[in-house]
Structures are given as structure tokens and as C-alpha cells.
PDB file of C-alpha atoms in Angstrom:
ATOM      1  CA  MET A  13     -14.375  10.750  26.600  1.00 54.00           C
ATOM      2  CA  ASP A  14     -14.975   7.836  28.934  1.00 90.00           C
ATOM      3  CA  ALA A  15     -12.398   5.276  30.031  1.00 92.00           C
ATOM      4  CA  LEU A  16     -13.553   2.713  27.488  1.00 94.00           C
ATOM      5  CA  ARG A  17     -13.117   5.087  24.547  1.00 94.00           C
ATOM      6  CA  HIS A  18      -9.757   6.186  25.971  1.00 95.00           C
ATOM      7  CA  ALA A  19      -8.563   2.581  26.131  1.00 97.00           C
ATOM      8  CA  ARG A  20      -9.569   1.911  22.540  1.00 96.00           C
ATOM      9  CA  MET A  21      -8.027   5.149  21.310  1.00 96.00           C
ATOM     10  CA  LEU A  22      -4.756   4.503  23.161  1.00 97.00           C
ATOM     11  CA  ALA A  23      -4.413   0.985  21.726  1.00 98.00           C
ATOM     12  CA  ARG A  24      -4.860   2.389  18.224  1.00 97.00           C
ATOM     13  CA  TYR A  25      -2.472   5.265  18.888  1.00 97.00           C
ATOM     14  CA  ASN A  26       0.203   2.849  20.056  1.00 98.00           C
ATOM     15  CA  ALA A  27      -0.098   0.749  16.882  1.00 98.00           C
ATOM     16  CA  TRP A  28      -0.031   3.876  14.676  1.00 97.00           C
ATOM     17  CA  ALA A  29       3.099   5.210  16.376  1.00 98.00           C
ATOM     18  CA  ALA A  30       4.829   1.821  16.079  1.00 98.00           C
ATOM     19  CA  GLU A  31       4.140   1.773  12.348  1.00 98.00           C
ATOM     20  CA  LEU A  32       5.733   5.202  11.957  1.00 98.00           C
ATOM     21  CA  ILE A  33       8.832   4.433  14.016  1.00 98.00           C
ATOM     22  CA  TYR A  34       9.438   1.019  12.459  1.00 98.00           C
ATOM     23  CA  GLY A  35       9.031   2.488   8.988  1.00 98.00           C
ATOM     24  CA  ALA A  36      11.483   5.261   9.781  1.00 98.00           C
ATOM     25  CA  VAL A  37      14.038   2.887  11.322  1.00 98.00           C
ATOM     26  CA  GLY A  38      13.737   0.631   8.280  1.00 98.00           C
ATOM     27  CA  ALA A  39      14.427   3.568   5.963  1.00 98.00           C
ATOM     28  CA  LEU A  40      17.694   4.515   7.682  1.00 98.00           C
ATOM     29  CA  PRO A  41      21.022   3.759   6.014  1.00 98.00           C
ATOM     30  CA  GLU A  42      22.247   0.180   6.364  1.00 97.00           C
ATOM     31  CA  GLY A  43      23.612  -0.592   9.832  1.00 97.00           C
ATOM     32  CA  GLU A  44      22.157   2.431  11.647  1.00 98.00           C
ATOM     33  CA  ALA A  45      19.436   0.414  13.417  1.00 98.00           C
ATOM     34  CA  THR A  46      22.020  -1.876  15.002  1.00 98.00           C
ATOM     35  CA  LYS A  47      24.881   0.608  15.368  1.00 98.00           C
ATOM     36  CA  PRO A  48      26.069   0.721  18.989  1.00 97.00           C
ATOM     37  CA  ARG A  49      24.719   3.752  20.858  1.00 96.00           C
ATOM     38  CA  GLN A  50      25.297   5.182  24.302  1.00 92.00           C
ATOM     39  CA  SER A  51      22.271   3.542  25.931  1.00 92.00           C
ATOM     40  CA  VAL A  52      21.258   0.764  28.248  1.00 93.00           C
ATOM     41  CA  PHE A  53      19.600  -0.852  25.217  1.00 95.00           C
ATOM     42  CA  ARG A  54      22.715  -0.720  23.004  1.00 95.00           C
ATOM     43  CA  ASN A  55      20.997   0.272  19.741  1.00 98.00           C
ATOM     44  CA  MET A  56      17.697   1.169  18.079  1.00 98.00           C
ATOM     45  CA  LEU A  57      16.635  -2.374  17.371  1.00 98.00           C
ATOM     46  CA  HIS A  58      17.385  -3.637  20.869  1.00 98.00           C
ATOM     47  CA  THR A  59      15.371  -0.703  22.258  1.00 98.00           C
ATOM     48  CA  LEU A  60      12.420  -1.671  20.061  1.00 98.00           C
ATOM     49  CA  ASN A  61      12.876  -5.256  21.254  1.00 98.00           C
ATOM     50  CA  HIS A  62      12.590  -4.075  24.873  1.00 98.00           C
ATOM     51  CA  ILE A  63       9.279  -2.382  24.044  1.00 98.00           C
ATOM     52  CA  TYR A  64       8.041  -5.627  22.511  1.00 98.00           C
ATOM     53  CA  VAL A  65       9.129  -7.715  25.506  1.00 98.00           C
ATOM     54  CA  ILE A  66       7.272  -5.469  27.957  1.00 98.00           C
ATOM     55  CA  ASP A  67       4.186  -5.523  25.727  1.00 98.00           C
ATOM     56  CA  ARG A  68       4.309  -9.336  25.908  1.00 98.00           C
ATOM     57  CA  VAL A  69       4.768  -9.273  29.687  1.00 98.00           C
ATOM     58  CA  PHE A  70       1.652  -7.162  30.182  1.00 98.00           C
ATOM     59  CA  GLN A  71      -0.282  -9.200  27.627  1.00 98.00           C
ATOM     60  CA  ALA A  72       0.442 -12.239  29.804  1.00 98.00           C
ATOM     61  CA  HIS A  73      -0.705 -10.379  32.932  1.00 98.00           C
ATOM     62  CA  LEU A  74      -3.942  -9.427  31.179  1.00 98.00           C
ATOM     63  CA  GLU A  75      -4.462 -13.023  30.056  1.00 98.00           C
ATOM     64  CA  GLY A  76      -3.713 -14.387  33.532  1.00 97.00           C
ATOM     65  CA  ARG A  77      -0.761 -16.512  32.497  1.00 97.00           C
ATOM     66  CA  ALA A  78       2.989 -16.671  33.054  1.00 97.00           C
ATOM     67  CA  HIS A  79       5.050 -14.685  30.550  1.00 98.00           C
ATOM     68  CA  GLY A  80       8.261 -16.680  30.813  1.00 96.00           C
ATOM     69  CA  TYR A  81      10.613 -13.683  30.795  1.00 97.00           C
ATOM     70  CA  THR A  82      13.342 -13.414  33.423  1.00 96.00           C
ATOM     71  CA  ALA A  83      14.591  -9.996  32.281  1.00 96.00           C
ATOM     72  CA  ARG A  84      13.050  -6.868  30.770  1.00 97.00           C
ATOM     73  CA  ASN A  85      14.813  -7.537  27.475  1.00 97.00           C
ATOM     74  CA  THR A  86      16.241 -10.546  25.731  1.00 96.00           C
ATOM     75  CA  GLU A  87      19.950 -11.024  25.230  1.00 96.00           C
ATOM     76  CA  THR A  88      19.628 -10.663  21.469  1.00 96.00           C
ATOM     77  CA  HIS A  89      16.970  -9.303  19.161  1.00 97.00           C
ATOM     78  CA  PRO A  90      15.487 -10.575  15.918  1.00 98.00           C
ATOM     79  CA  PRO A  91      16.091  -8.793  12.600  1.00 98.00           C
ATOM     80  CA  LEU A  92      13.973  -5.682  12.030  1.00 98.00           C
ATOM     81  CA  PRO A  93      11.418  -7.309   9.663  1.00 98.00           C
ATOM     82  CA  GLU A  94      10.803 -10.161  12.108  1.00 98.00           C
ATOM     83  CA  LEU A  95      10.507  -7.829  15.096  1.00 98.00           C
ATOM     84  CA  TRP A  96       8.150  -5.559  13.146  1.00 98.00           C
ATOM     85  CA  GLN A  97       5.928  -8.523  12.308  1.00 98.00           C
ATOM     86  CA  ALA A  98       5.848  -9.540  15.989  1.00 98.00           C
ATOM     87  CA  GLN A  99       5.131  -5.960  17.073  1.00 98.00           C
ATOM     88  CA  GLN A 100       2.237  -5.711  14.636  1.00 98.00           C
ATOM     89  CA  ALA A 101       0.754  -8.895  16.100  1.00 98.00           C
ATOM     90  CA  ILE A 102       0.954  -7.649  19.684  1.00 98.00           C
ATOM     91  CA  ASP A 103      -0.409  -4.234  18.683  1.00 98.00           C
ATOM     92  CA  ARG A 104      -3.349  -5.962  16.966  1.00 98.00           C
ATOM     93  CA  TRP A 105      -3.860  -8.039  20.134  1.00 98.00           C
ATOM     94  CA  PHE A 106      -4.083  -4.880  22.277  1.00 98.00           C
ATOM     95  CA  ILE A 107      -6.564  -3.297  19.844  1.00 98.00           C
ATOM     96  CA  ASP A 108      -8.728  -6.416  19.829  1.00 98.00           C
ATOM     97  CA  TRP A 109      -8.409  -6.717  23.608  1.00 98.00           C
ATOM     98  CA  SER A 110      -9.434  -3.098  24.181  1.00 98.00           C
ATOM     99  CA  ASP A 111     -12.402  -3.524  21.830  1.00 97.00           C
ATOM    100  CA  ALA A 112     -13.585  -6.482  23.907  1.00 98.00           C
ATOM    101  CA  GLN A 113     -13.480  -4.620  27.242  1.00 98.00           C
ATOM    102  CA  SER A 114     -16.274  -2.955  29.170  1.00 97.00           C
ATOM    103  CA  LEU A 115     -16.003  -0.213  31.764  1.00 96.00           C
ATOM    104  CA  ALA A 116     -16.320  -2.902  34.431  1.00 97.00           C
ATOM    105  CA  THR A 117     -13.551  -5.129  33.049  1.00 98.00           C
ATOM    106  CA  LEU A 118     -11.156  -2.188  32.724  1.00 98.00           C
ATOM    107  CA  GLN A 119     -11.529  -1.748  36.489  1.00 97.00           C
ATOM    108  CA  GLU A 120     -10.683  -5.380  37.313  1.00 98.00           C
ATOM    109  CA  ARG A 121      -7.502  -5.591  39.361  1.00 98.00           C
ATOM    110  CA  ILE A 122      -4.698  -8.012  38.557  1.00 98.00           C
ATOM    111  CA  ASP A 123      -1.910  -8.929  40.981  1.00 98.00           C
ATOM    112  CA  PHE A 124       1.456  -9.869  39.484  1.00 98.00           C
ATOM    113  CA  ASN A 125       5.161 -10.085  40.214  1.00 96.00           C
ATOM    114  CA  PHE A 126       7.577  -7.625  38.652  1.00 97.00           C
ATOM    115  CA  ILE A 127      10.454  -9.181  36.712  1.00 96.00           C
ATOM    116  CA  GLY A 128      12.934  -7.198  38.816  1.00 93.00           C
ATOM    117  CA  GLY A 129      11.278  -8.358  42.050  1.00 95.00           C
ATOM    118  CA  GLY A 130       8.366  -7.188  44.108  1.00 97.00           C
ATOM    119  CA  GLN A 131       4.643  -7.429  43.759  1.00 97.00           C
ATOM    120  CA  GLY A 132       2.371  -5.248  41.684  1.00 97.00           C
ATOM    121  CA  SER A 133      -1.349  -4.721  41.469  1.00 98.00           C
ATOM    122  CA  MET A 134      -2.988  -2.742  38.693  1.00 98.00           C
ATOM    123  CA  THR A 135      -6.351  -2.537  37.015  1.00 98.00           C
ATOM    124  CA  LYS A 136      -6.576  -3.730  33.430  1.00 98.00           C
ATOM    125  CA  GLY A 137      -7.052  -0.129  32.327  1.00 98.00           C
ATOM    126  CA  GLU A 138      -3.931   0.923  34.232  1.00 98.00           C
ATOM    127  CA  MET A 139      -1.988  -1.866  32.545  1.00 98.00           C
ATOM    128  CA  LEU A 140      -2.991  -0.651  29.107  1.00 98.00           C
ATOM    129  CA  LEU A 141      -2.051   2.901  30.044  1.00 98.00           C
ATOM    130  CA  HIS A 142       1.316   1.634  31.288  1.00 98.00           C
ATOM    131  CA  VAL A 143       1.975  -0.226  28.021  1.00 98.00           C
ATOM    132  CA  VAL A 144       1.244   2.899  25.968  1.00 98.00           C
ATOM    133  CA  ASN A 145       3.219   5.177  28.291  1.00 98.00           C
ATOM    134  CA  HIS A 146       6.162   2.763  28.397  1.00 98.00           C
ATOM    135  CA  THR A 147       6.219   2.514  24.611  1.00 98.00           C
ATOM    136  CA  THR A 148       6.064   6.282  24.212  1.00 98.00           C
ATOM    137  CA  TYR A 149       8.937   6.734  26.664  1.00 98.00           C
ATOM    138  CA  HIS A 150      11.254   4.269  24.922  1.00 98.00           C
ATOM    139  CA  ARG A 151      10.226   5.397  21.455  1.00 97.00           C
ATOM    140  CA  GLY A 152      11.800   8.658  22.637  1.00 96.00           C
ATOM    141  CA  PHE A 153      15.112   6.818  23.042  1.00 97.00           C
ATOM    142  CA  VAL A 154      14.860   5.687  19.423  1.00 98.00           C
ATOM    143  CA  ALA A 155      13.967   9.217  18.309  1.00 97.00           C
ATOM    144  CA  ASP A 156      17.095  10.525  20.046  1.00 96.00           C
ATOM    145  CA  PHE A 157      19.189   7.959  18.184  1.00 97.00           C
ATOM    146  CA  PHE A 158      17.868   9.389  14.904  1.00 98.00           C
ATOM    147  CA  TYR A 159      19.556  12.697  15.670  1.00 97.00           C
ATOM    148  CA  GLN A 160      22.826  10.813  16.111  1.00 95.00           C
ATOM    149  CA  VAL A 161      22.595   9.388  12.553  1.00 97.00           C
ATOM    150  CA  PRO A 162      21.806  12.341  11.728  1.00 97.00           C
ATOM    151  CA  ALA A 163      18.210  11.957  10.598  1.00 97.00           C
ATOM    152  CA  ARG A 164      14.847  13.299  11.620  1.00 97.00           C
ATOM    153  CA  PRO A 165      12.521  10.942  13.498  1.00 98.00           C
ATOM    154  CA  PRO A 166       8.824  10.813  12.671  1.00 98.00           C
ATOM    155  CA  ALA A 167       6.346  12.800  14.781  1.00 97.00           C
ATOM    156  CA  THR A 168       4.559  10.175  16.869  1.00 97.00           C
ATOM    157  CA  ASP A 169       2.813  12.518  19.279  1.00 96.00           C
ATOM    158  CA  LEU A 170      -0.724  11.746  20.389  1.00 95.00           C
ATOM    159  CA  THR A 171      -1.788  15.148  19.065  1.00 95.00           C
ATOM    160  CA  VAL A 172      -0.587  14.209  15.571  1.00 95.00           C
ATOM    161  CA  PHE A 173      -2.451  10.908  15.751  1.00 95.00           C
ATOM    162  CA  LEU A 174      -5.641  12.667  16.802  1.00 93.00           C
ATOM    163  CA  ARG A 175      -5.223  15.255  14.072  1.00 93.00           C
ATOM    164  CA  ASP A 176      -4.458  12.791  11.299  1.00 92.00           C
ATOM    165  CA  CYS A 177      -6.161   9.561  12.330  1.00 90.00           C
ATOM    166  CA  ARG A 178      -8.791  10.274  14.959  1.00 82.00           C
ATOM    167  CA  PRO A 179     -10.479   6.908  15.297  1.00 75.00           C
ATOM    168  CA  GLU A 180     -14.240   6.656  15.329  1.00 76.00           C
ATOM    169  CA  LEU A 181     -14.979   4.738  18.509  1.00 65.00           C
ATOM    170  CA  ASP A 182     -18.667   5.389  19.030  1.00 52.00           C
TER     171      ASP A 182
END
């Protein structure tokens, strides 16, 4: 699979996994999504909010504009339905963006400043990979919180996506 097909597959995988995790969080007993947890992100919903914020930061980098964030998360988070609607919009943006790329544009380099300080430089393809990897990492935090409920989190592995939803990208 070439880099272009990888990019398109990863954008779709990320949206699929978000749908599973948001659905599972929404099905938990009342209060579990916002129950304080031992984590830097305080609870499930605030962790999902962090994922969304970083998605927006890298969307801004890819669009060549300022993102306006001064921290890697916001002080508060919206209610789950509102955050889910926003996440769906950004996931759709990444799918549409990846569909519009070429092998050449995925290799274009973008310089940016990290929110925590310092300069970064990544190709567009590397930025997409970072977004997907970052989301997967923090979705793992949310999955761990499920076991504290106790409940079983959904399987959001790439292998499950490829087994159940392999996108046709030819």
C-alpha cells in the first residue's frame, strides 16, 4: 500500500474508532463519563476533549493558519453530545483532506510552533500519522477508565477495522 492509500485508510480508521469509543462512553451509566479519575485529564470526557483539541491544532497547521489554543486542552469540556458532534466534523475534515491529497502534497513540509514551546517541522503525511497515533494513545486512557467502571471498552484496534470495515481506496 502506498503512502496515499495509507493516509486515506488512517483517516477512516480514526473516524471509525471515534464512533465506537463515543458510543461506548455514551452507553455507560450516568455520571461515569465525567467521574473524576486518576489521570492528567481528570475524566473520560476531558480526555476525549484533549483528543479533539489536538486534532484542531493539527488541522490548523495543515491549513496554514493559527489555531488559537494556548494549552493542549481547554479548562472545561462540552457535554458528550456536543463534543461528539464536533469530533465527527473534524474526523470528516481529515477524511476529506486525505482524499484531496497527492503523494507530492503528503511530502510537503510545514513548520510550526508547539503549544508547549519549541519549533516543529513535519510533512503533511507525518502530521496525519501523528493525529491518528495521538488519538489511539489517548483512546487507551479512556479504555482503561472503562475497567474502573467496571465495563468493557470496545475493540478499536486497526486490525479490527481492517477486518470489519476495510475501505476500498483504489
